[in-house]
Amino acid sequence: MVAYLVEVLKAGGVPDTDIATIDEEGERALIVRLPGREPGRPVLFSAHMDVVDARREEWERSPFELIEENGNFFGRGTSDNKAGVVALVSTILRFKAENLQPARDLVFAFVADEETGMDTTRLIAAHPWVKNAEFAVNTDAGGGILDETSGKPLIYLVQGAEKTFATFDVVVTNPGGHSSRPRSDNAIYQLAHALGKVEAYRFPVMATDLTRSYLGAVGKAQLGPLGEALRRFAADPTDADAADTLAKSPEFVGTTRTTCVATMLEGGHAENALPQTAKAAVNCRIFPGVAVEAVREALAAAIADPEVKVTVRGKPEASPVSEMRPDVMAAITRAVHADYPGVMVVPYLESGGTDGKVYRTAGIPTFASSGLFTKPSEMYAHGLNERVPVAAFYRGLEHIHRLAVELGQARR
Ligand SMILES: [Zn+2]
């Protein structure tokens, strides 16, 4: 993939000196720069080349062939995130073909392992062309939402922060014994009681400027009690009734607090033996600014049983919030309005994850702004028969090009 992109970029006039590749244990990532007319901090654009796996026998068409059918491009990665890769490449080629030069360096990163380790993202963030970037535009999240039936644009979202993904193991051990001679203590019962406490526990309500403006904007378009709760919470995050209503909504609970939920369970080793171990995985999506260790302590305190051990899996990374910059929001709004006049442009907190968190942690404020507008039913990232509407794809290329021209103050 890197070799192919390098060939295409060179043929389009990008010199060797503006192309850098990164090697990382079998992964190859790519960085391309368009040098600025003047010195200044670069602006970074990022997309990832890798995709999640797909099984041919489960798909209706070959997942690793680009197939155009019924107004859609089908194929694994078409939406996540090959459309972004193409948008970066076509922007670079257009700058060359139209002799456009930015005022400061525009740097384009092609990540190799966003779906797995994000190790190449870390190397890219530390690269001399990138590390001084003033901010980044990530093509891998954000974007427009169309009304399911009318197809009218509803809202455009800009990702400015991500929750921290962390999994905790909740473990009870016991000497065990023969099941014909039950003891008063039992690892499975003890774990079940502990999980009951986790289920009942509510993390405190939290809000930032970013989440309040998001919930307020969504609330304007939402009818009924949920819309009212959204508007009230945006106006006053201490409104407990509004927060309670949002806590019952799977769509909005994650934007108002840290959430934890039991996702896996194992215990015991034989049907006629008392369990020696019982273990649950509790997956948490942690609000920005909250330490992983604080969440572990809160879970342990809620369980309130010193024999139940709560430990964190791996090394979860928390990333800071990227406060919205008026210049970036203005550029995104103008780019969106060129195709979809009047659509509300709103920052949001991501409950999932992208490599934007790596850039943010490295000190580069990152705003995810995909050029794709899709209906909720057209979101196929990671799913079967992934596709992207052809018209949305081509408009997405224009979106990234407009952002590069405006944020880079490009001219001939
Ligand atoms: Zn992605």
Short mmCIF file of C-alpha atoms and ligand atoms in Angstrom, two decimals:
data_model
loop_
_atom_site.label_atom_id
_atom_site.label_comp_id
_atom_site.label_asym_id
_atom_site.label_seq_id
_atom_site.Cartn_x
_atom_site.Cartn_y
_atom_site.Cartn_z
CA MET A 1 0.00 0.00 0.00
CA VAL A 2 2.79 2.43 0.92
CA ALA A 3 4.72 1.51 -2.24
CA TYR A 4 1.60 2.10 -4.32
CA LEU A 5 0.83 5.46 -2.72
CA VAL A 6 4.46 6.59 -3.12
CA GLU A 7 4.30 5.70 -6.82
CA VAL A 8 1.05 7.65 -7.31
CA LEU A 9 2.35 10.67 -5.35
CA LYS A 10 5.66 10.78 -7.22
CA ALA A 11 3.86 10.57 -10.55
CA GLY A 12 1.78 13.52 -9.34
CA GLY A 13 4.88 15.62 -8.71
CA VAL A 14 5.73 15.02 -5.03
CA PRO A 15 9.55 14.92 -4.73
CA ASP A 16 11.36 12.21 -2.75
CA THR A 17 12.43 14.81 -0.21
CA ASP A 18 8.80 15.38 0.83
CA ILE A 19 8.03 11.68 1.38
CA ALA A 20 9.00 9.78 4.54
CA THR A 21 8.24 6.18 5.40
CA ILE A 22 8.20 4.59 8.83
CA ASP A 23 9.00 0.96 9.57
CA GLU A 24 7.56 -0.68 12.62
CA GLU A 25 7.62 -4.47 12.99
CA GLY A 26 6.17 -5.34 9.61
CA GLU A 27 4.08 -2.17 9.40
CA ARG A 28 4.94 0.64 7.03
CA ALA A 29 3.46 4.05 7.51
CA LEU A 30 3.81 7.10 5.29
CA ILE A 31 4.19 10.84 5.82
CA VAL A 32 3.98 13.38 2.99
CA ARG A 33 4.51 17.11 3.23
CA LEU A 34 3.57 20.09 1.14
CA PRO A 35 6.17 22.71 2.10
CA GLY A 36 4.91 26.13 3.19
CA ARG A 37 5.80 29.49 1.65
CA GLU A 38 6.85 30.82 5.05
CA PRO A 39 8.05 29.31 8.30
CA GLY A 40 5.30 28.41 10.76
CA ARG A 41 3.88 25.46 12.64
CA PRO A 42 2.56 22.73 10.36
CA VAL A 43 -1.03 21.54 10.11
CA LEU A 44 -1.44 17.77 10.14
CA PHE A 45 -4.04 15.72 8.23
CA SER A 46 -4.38 12.05 9.16
CA ALA A 47 -6.01 8.89 7.79
CA HIS A 48 -5.38 5.20 8.43
CA MET A 49 -4.65 2.64 5.73
CA ASP A 50 -5.35 -0.54 7.72
CA VAL A 51 -8.78 -2.14 8.07
CA VAL A 52 -10.39 -4.68 10.38
CA ASP A 53 -10.58 -8.19 9.00
CA ALA A 54 -13.39 -9.52 6.80
CA ARG A 55 -14.33 -13.11 5.94
CA ARG A 56 -15.05 -13.67 2.26
CA GLU A 57 -17.61 -16.40 2.99
CA GLU A 58 -19.69 -14.04 5.17
CA TRP A 59 -19.75 -11.18 2.66
CA GLU A 60 -22.05 -10.91 -0.35
CA ARG A 61 -19.16 -9.59 -2.49
CA SER A 62 -15.40 -9.89 -2.29
CA PRO A 63 -14.44 -7.69 0.68
CA PHE A 64 -11.00 -6.79 -0.67
CA GLU A 65 -12.05 -5.66 -4.14
CA LEU A 66 -13.59 -2.24 -4.78
CA ILE A 67 -17.02 -2.90 -6.27
CA GLU A 68 -19.36 -0.13 -7.42
CA GLU A 69 -23.00 -1.15 -7.37
CA ASN A 70 -26.36 0.64 -6.88
CA GLY A 71 -24.70 3.96 -6.11
CA ASN A 72 -22.35 2.51 -3.48
CA PHE A 73 -18.70 1.61 -3.25
CA PHE A 74 -18.54 -1.79 -1.53
CA GLY A 75 -15.43 -3.16 0.18
CA ARG A 76 -13.78 -3.49 3.57
CA GLY A 77 -12.50 -0.09 4.59
CA THR A 78 -14.49 1.95 2.09
CA SER A 79 -15.81 4.09 4.94
CA ASP A 80 -13.26 3.22 7.65
CA ASN A 81 -10.90 4.78 6.53
CA LYS A 82 -9.98 4.34 2.85
CA ALA A 83 -12.22 7.26 1.90
CA GLY A 84 -10.03 9.38 4.17
CA VAL A 85 -6.85 7.99 2.61
CA VAL A 86 -8.13 8.87 -0.86
CA ALA A 87 -9.15 12.34 0.33
CA LEU A 88 -5.59 13.03 1.54
CA VAL A 89 -3.97 11.67 -1.63
CA SER A 90 -6.32 13.54 -3.96
CA THR A 91 -5.77 16.77 -2.00
CA ILE A 92 -1.98 16.43 -2.35
CA LEU A 93 -2.30 15.68 -6.08
CA ARG A 94 -4.61 18.66 -6.64
CA PHE A 95 -2.22 21.00 -4.82
CA LYS A 96 0.53 19.83 -7.18
CA ALA A 97 -1.60 19.91 -10.33
CA GLU A 98 -3.00 23.38 -9.54
CA ASN A 99 0.33 24.73 -8.33
CA LEU A 100 -1.14 25.58 -4.95
CA GLN A 101 1.25 26.32 -2.13
CA PRO A 102 0.25 26.57 1.53
CA ALA A 103 1.49 29.39 3.77
CA ARG A 104 2.90 26.81 6.18
CA ASP A 105 3.70 23.13 5.88
CA LEU A 106 0.75 20.81 5.40
CA VAL A 107 1.68 17.32 6.54
CA PHE A 108 -0.32 14.22 5.62
CA ALA A 109 -0.05 11.07 7.75
CA PHE A 110 -1.02 7.59 6.57
CA VAL A 111 -1.24 5.39 9.66
CA ALA A 112 -0.64 1.63 9.36
CA ASP A 113 -2.21 0.18 12.51
CA GLU A 114 -5.06 2.32 13.83
CA GLU A 115 -7.28 -0.74 14.32
CA THR A 116 -4.68 -2.62 16.37
CA GLY A 117 -1.77 -1.04 18.22
CA MET A 118 -1.52 2.57 16.93
CA ASP A 119 2.27 2.14 17.20
CA THR A 120 2.88 3.82 13.85
CA THR A 121 0.65 6.71 14.98
CA ARG A 122 2.99 7.22 17.94
CA LEU A 123 6.01 7.21 15.63
CA ILE A 124 4.29 9.63 13.25
CA ALA A 125 3.41 11.98 16.14
CA ALA A 126 7.11 12.06 17.11
CA HIS A 127 8.39 12.57 13.55
CA PRO A 128 10.27 15.86 12.94
CA TRP A 129 7.72 16.94 10.27
CA VAL A 130 4.79 16.31 12.62
CA LYS A 131 5.78 16.83 16.25
CA ASN A 132 5.54 20.63 16.08
CA ALA A 133 2.10 20.59 14.39
CA GLU A 134 -0.24 23.27 15.70
CA PHE A 135 -3.26 20.97 15.34
CA ALA A 136 -4.47 17.96 13.36
CA VAL A 137 -7.50 17.14 11.25
CA ASN A 138 -8.39 13.45 11.49
CA THR A 139 -10.52 12.05 8.65
CA ASP A 140 -11.48 8.95 10.67
CA ALA A 141 -14.40 10.30 12.73
CA GLY A 142 -16.92 13.10 12.77
CA GLY A 143 -19.02 13.80 9.70
CA GLY A 144 -22.58 14.55 8.73
CA ILE A 145 -25.76 12.72 9.62
CA LEU A 146 -28.67 12.57 7.16
CA ASP A 147 -32.28 12.02 8.10
CA GLU A 148 -33.15 8.35 7.66
CA THR A 149 -36.26 8.89 5.52
CA SER A 150 -35.94 12.29 3.88
CA GLY A 151 -32.15 12.18 3.36
CA LYS A 152 -31.94 15.81 4.54
CA PRO A 153 -28.78 16.79 6.43
CA LEU A 154 -29.48 16.98 10.19
CA ILE A 155 -26.20 17.85 11.87
CA TYR A 156 -22.44 17.80 11.28
CA LEU A 157 -20.22 16.48 14.11
CA VAL A 158 -16.59 17.37 14.85
CA GLN A 159 -14.83 15.04 17.26
CA GLY A 160 -12.84 17.00 19.86
CA ALA A 161 -12.22 14.37 22.54
CA GLU A 162 -12.42 10.65 23.22
CA LYS A 163 -13.31 8.68 26.29
CA THR A 164 -10.64 6.39 27.71
CA PHE A 165 -11.20 2.69 27.07
CA ALA A 166 -10.22 0.55 30.07
CA THR A 167 -11.10 -2.97 31.16
CA PHE A 168 -10.90 -4.09 34.78
CA ASP A 169 -10.68 -7.68 35.99
CA VAL A 170 -12.80 -8.34 39.06
CA VAL A 171 -11.46 -11.53 40.64
CA VAL A 172 -12.38 -13.65 43.66
CA THR A 173 -10.27 -16.64 44.74
CA ASN A 174 -11.17 -19.31 47.27
CA PRO A 175 -9.56 -22.52 48.63
CA GLY A 176 -12.44 -24.44 47.01
CA GLY A 177 -13.15 -28.05 47.91
CA HIS A 178 -15.68 -30.82 47.20
CA SER A 179 -19.13 -29.64 46.12
CA SER A 180 -20.75 -32.15 48.49
CA ARG A 181 -19.33 -30.10 51.37
CA PRO A 182 -20.22 -26.43 50.63
CA ARG A 183 -18.38 -23.76 52.61
CA SER A 184 -19.95 -20.55 53.82
CA ASP A 185 -17.71 -18.59 51.40
CA ASN A 186 -17.95 -19.22 47.66
CA ALA A 187 -16.07 -17.42 44.90
CA ILE A 188 -19.02 -17.38 42.47
CA TYR A 189 -21.49 -15.99 45.01
CA GLN A 190 -18.94 -13.44 46.17
CA LEU A 191 -18.33 -12.29 42.58
CA ALA A 192 -22.07 -12.15 41.90
CA HIS A 193 -22.56 -9.87 44.92
CA ALA A 194 -19.65 -7.70 43.77
CA LEU A 195 -21.15 -7.37 40.27
CA GLY A 196 -24.49 -6.39 41.81
CA LYS A 197 -22.67 -3.46 43.42
CA VAL A 198 -21.01 -2.53 40.12
CA GLU A 199 -24.40 -2.63 38.42
CA ALA A 200 -25.92 -0.29 41.00
CA TYR A 201 -23.00 2.14 41.08
CA ARG A 202 -23.32 5.42 39.18
CA PHE A 203 -20.27 7.50 38.39
CA PRO A 204 -20.74 11.22 39.01
CA VAL A 205 -22.25 13.37 36.27
CA MET A 206 -19.65 15.36 34.36
CA ALA A 207 -19.75 18.06 31.69
CA THR A 208 -17.34 20.12 29.62
CA ASP A 209 -18.00 23.03 27.24
CA LEU A 210 -17.71 20.47 24.44
CA THR A 211 -20.31 18.01 25.79
CA ARG A 212 -22.71 20.80 26.77
CA SER A 213 -22.66 22.37 23.33
CA TYR A 214 -23.11 18.94 21.74
CA LEU A 215 -26.04 17.90 23.94
CA GLY A 216 -27.65 21.33 23.60
CA ALA A 217 -27.43 21.23 19.81
CA VAL A 218 -28.79 17.68 19.60
CA GLY A 219 -31.54 18.68 22.05
CA LYS A 220 -32.73 21.44 19.71
CA ALA A 221 -33.61 18.85 17.09
CA GLN A 222 -35.09 16.27 19.52
CA LEU A 223 -38.74 16.24 20.55
CA GLY A 224 -40.36 15.00 23.78
CA PRO A 225 -38.92 14.43 27.26
CA LEU A 226 -35.50 13.40 25.93
CA GLY A 227 -35.15 16.65 23.99
CA GLU A 228 -36.19 18.61 27.07
CA ALA A 229 -33.64 16.74 29.24
CA LEU A 230 -30.90 17.43 26.67
CA ARG A 231 -31.64 21.14 26.61
CA ARG A 232 -31.92 21.38 30.41
CA PHE A 233 -28.70 19.45 30.99
CA ALA A 234 -26.84 21.62 28.46
CA ALA A 235 -28.03 24.73 30.28
CA ASP A 236 -27.30 23.33 33.75
CA PRO A 237 -25.33 20.07 34.21
CA THR A 238 -26.27 20.03 37.92
CA ASP A 239 -29.93 19.44 36.92
CA ALA A 240 -30.27 15.97 38.48
CA ASP A 241 -33.62 15.13 36.86
CA ALA A 242 -32.24 15.90 33.40
CA ALA A 243 -29.11 13.83 34.11
CA ASP A 244 -31.27 10.90 35.28
CA THR A 245 -33.30 11.00 32.07
CA LEU A 246 -30.11 11.00 29.98
CA ALA A 247 -28.68 8.14 32.07
CA LYS A 248 -31.52 5.94 30.77
CA SER A 249 -30.61 6.67 27.14
CA PRO A 250 -27.88 4.39 25.69
CA GLU A 251 -27.25 7.10 23.09
CA PHE A 252 -26.48 9.89 25.58
CA VAL A 253 -25.44 8.30 28.88
CA GLY A 254 -21.81 8.09 27.72
CA THR A 255 -21.62 11.83 27.10
CA THR A 256 -22.63 12.65 30.68
CA ARG A 257 -20.42 10.43 32.81
CA THR A 258 -17.95 7.54 33.05
CA THR A 259 -19.73 4.25 32.41
CA CYS A 260 -18.69 0.71 33.38
CA VAL A 261 -20.43 -2.51 32.46
CA ALA A 262 -19.74 -6.22 32.99
CA THR A 263 -18.93 -7.81 29.64
CA MET A 264 -17.37 -11.25 30.32
CA LEU A 265 -17.55 -13.92 32.98
CA GLU A 266 -15.65 -17.06 33.92
CA GLY A 267 -15.50 -19.19 37.04
CA GLY A 268 -15.11 -22.68 38.45
CA HIS A 269 -13.28 -25.68 37.01
CA ALA A 270 -15.64 -28.66 37.51
CA GLU A 271 -19.34 -29.14 38.17
CA ASN A 272 -18.61 -31.15 41.33
CA ALA A 273 -15.99 -28.78 42.78
CA LEU A 274 -16.30 -25.56 44.74
CA PRO A 275 -14.97 -22.72 42.58
CA GLN A 276 -11.39 -21.66 43.27
CA THR A 277 -11.64 -18.67 40.97
CA ALA A 278 -14.43 -16.47 39.66
CA LYS A 279 -13.62 -13.60 37.36
CA ALA A 280 -15.48 -10.90 35.45
CA ALA A 281 -14.37 -8.32 32.92
CA VAL A 282 -15.82 -4.87 33.52
CA ASN A 283 -15.36 -2.53 30.57
CA CYS A 284 -15.30 1.19 31.28
CA ARG A 285 -15.51 4.26 29.06
CA ILE A 286 -13.88 6.94 31.16
CA PHE A 287 -14.76 10.62 30.93
CA PRO A 288 -11.85 12.82 29.77
CA GLY A 289 -9.84 14.16 32.69
CA VAL A 290 -10.60 11.19 34.98
CA ALA A 291 -7.63 8.96 35.84
CA VAL A 292 -7.91 5.22 35.17
CA GLU A 293 -6.71 4.54 38.73
CA ALA A 294 -9.51 6.72 40.14
CA VAL A 295 -12.06 4.56 38.32
CA ARG A 296 -10.42 1.38 39.66
CA GLU A 297 -10.61 2.82 43.18
CA ALA A 298 -14.26 3.83 42.71
CA LEU A 299 -15.16 0.28 41.58
CA ALA A 300 -13.27 -1.26 44.52
CA ALA A 301 -14.98 1.14 46.94
CA ALA A 302 -18.42 0.35 45.49
CA ILE A 303 -17.78 -3.40 45.82
CA ALA A 304 -16.53 -2.81 49.41
CA ASP A 305 -15.15 -6.33 49.84
CA PRO A 306 -11.39 -6.53 50.40
CA GLU A 307 -11.36 -10.15 49.14
CA VAL A 308 -12.54 -9.01 45.69
CA LYS A 309 -9.54 -7.81 43.69
CA VAL A 310 -9.98 -5.15 41.00
CA THR A 311 -7.07 -4.77 38.57
CA VAL A 312 -6.67 -2.92 35.29
CA ARG A 313 -5.88 -4.80 32.08
CA GLY A 314 -2.94 -3.56 30.04
CA LYS A 315 -2.01 0.11 30.00
CA PRO A 316 -5.02 2.19 29.00
CA GLU A 317 -4.19 5.66 27.72
CA ALA A 318 -6.19 8.72 28.68
CA SER A 319 -6.14 11.60 26.23
CA PRO A 320 -6.93 15.27 26.83
CA VAL A 321 -9.83 17.24 25.37
CA SER A 322 -8.98 19.34 22.32
CA GLU A 323 -10.71 22.64 23.00
CA MET A 324 -12.43 23.88 19.87
CA ARG A 325 -10.46 26.52 17.97
CA PRO A 326 -12.57 29.23 16.31
CA ASP A 327 -10.37 29.15 13.18
CA VAL A 328 -10.75 25.38 12.76
CA MET A 329 -14.49 25.43 13.49
CA ALA A 330 -14.95 28.30 11.02
CA ALA A 331 -13.03 26.43 8.30
CA ILE A 332 -14.98 23.21 8.89
CA THR A 333 -18.29 25.10 8.94
CA ARG A 334 -17.49 26.83 5.62
CA ALA A 335 -16.43 23.52 4.04
CA VAL A 336 -19.63 21.83 5.22
CA HIS A 337 -21.89 24.71 4.18
CA ALA A 338 -20.46 24.71 0.64
CA ASP A 339 -22.41 21.49 0.05
CA TYR A 340 -24.96 21.55 2.89
CA PRO A 341 -25.91 25.18 3.61
CA GLY A 342 -27.13 26.00 7.09
CA VAL A 343 -26.35 22.64 8.72
CA MET A 344 -25.43 22.91 12.39
CA VAL A 345 -21.74 22.09 13.04
CA VAL A 346 -21.22 20.74 16.55
CA PRO A 347 -18.24 19.32 18.48
CA TYR A 348 -18.72 16.00 20.29
CA LEU A 349 -17.08 13.53 22.66
CA GLU A 350 -16.31 10.15 21.09
CA SER A 351 -17.37 7.08 23.08
CA GLY A 352 -15.44 4.77 20.73
CA GLY A 353 -11.81 5.35 19.84
CA THR A 354 -9.52 6.61 17.07
CA ASP A 355 -5.83 7.39 16.81
CA GLY A 356 -6.75 11.02 17.47
CA LYS A 357 -6.09 10.15 21.11
CA VAL A 358 -2.43 9.41 20.26
CA TYR A 359 -1.99 12.83 18.65
CA ARG A 360 -3.78 14.55 21.55
CA THR A 361 -1.60 12.76 24.08
CA ALA A 362 1.47 13.87 22.09
CA GLY A 363 0.31 17.47 22.52
CA ILE A 364 -1.31 17.99 19.10
CA PRO A 365 -4.94 19.16 19.47
CA THR A 366 -6.95 16.99 17.07
CA PHE A 367 -10.32 17.54 15.42
CA ALA A 368 -11.91 14.70 13.51
CA SER A 369 -13.77 15.95 10.46
CA SER A 370 -14.72 13.34 7.91
CA GLY A 371 -16.22 14.58 4.68
CA LEU A 372 -18.85 11.84 4.65
CA PHE A 373 -22.56 12.51 5.15
CA THR A 374 -24.51 9.31 5.75
CA LYS A 375 -27.79 8.03 7.14
CA PRO A 376 -27.60 6.16 10.46
CA SER A 377 -28.52 2.95 8.54
CA GLU A 378 -25.55 3.48 6.19
CA MET A 379 -22.86 3.21 8.88
CA TYR A 380 -21.05 -0.01 8.15
CA ALA A 381 -17.61 0.54 9.70
CA HIS A 382 -16.26 -2.81 11.00
CA GLY A 383 -19.49 -4.48 9.79
CA LEU A 384 -20.60 -6.84 7.04
CA ASN A 385 -20.74 -5.59 3.42
CA GLU A 386 -19.13 -2.26 4.31
CA ARG A 387 -19.99 0.43 1.79
CA VAL A 388 -20.05 4.14 1.22
CA PRO A 389 -22.46 6.03 -1.08
CA VAL A 390 -20.54 7.11 -4.21
CA ALA A 391 -21.91 10.67 -4.12
CA ALA A 392 -20.96 11.05 -0.43
CA PHE A 393 -17.46 9.76 -1.18
CA TYR A 394 -16.78 12.37 -3.88
CA ARG A 395 -18.19 15.19 -1.74
CA GLY A 396 -15.89 13.96 1.05
CA LEU A 397 -12.85 14.51 -1.19
CA GLU A 398 -13.94 18.12 -1.75
CA HIS A 399 -14.42 18.62 1.99
CA ILE A 400 -10.81 17.71 2.86
CA HIS A 401 -9.45 19.72 -0.06
CA ARG A 402 -11.39 22.80 1.09
CA LEU A 403 -10.04 22.40 4.62
CA ALA A 404 -6.46 22.06 3.37
CA VAL A 405 -6.81 25.19 1.20
CA GLU A 406 -8.35 27.29 3.97
CA LEU A 407 -6.35 26.06 6.98
CA GLY A 408 -3.16 26.15 4.92
CA GLN A 409 -4.01 29.58 3.41
CA ALA A 410 -2.99 28.09 0.09
CA ARG A 411 -2.51 30.15 -3.06
CA ARG A 412 -0.84 29.91 -6.42
ZN ZN B 1 -11.11 3.99 11.55
#
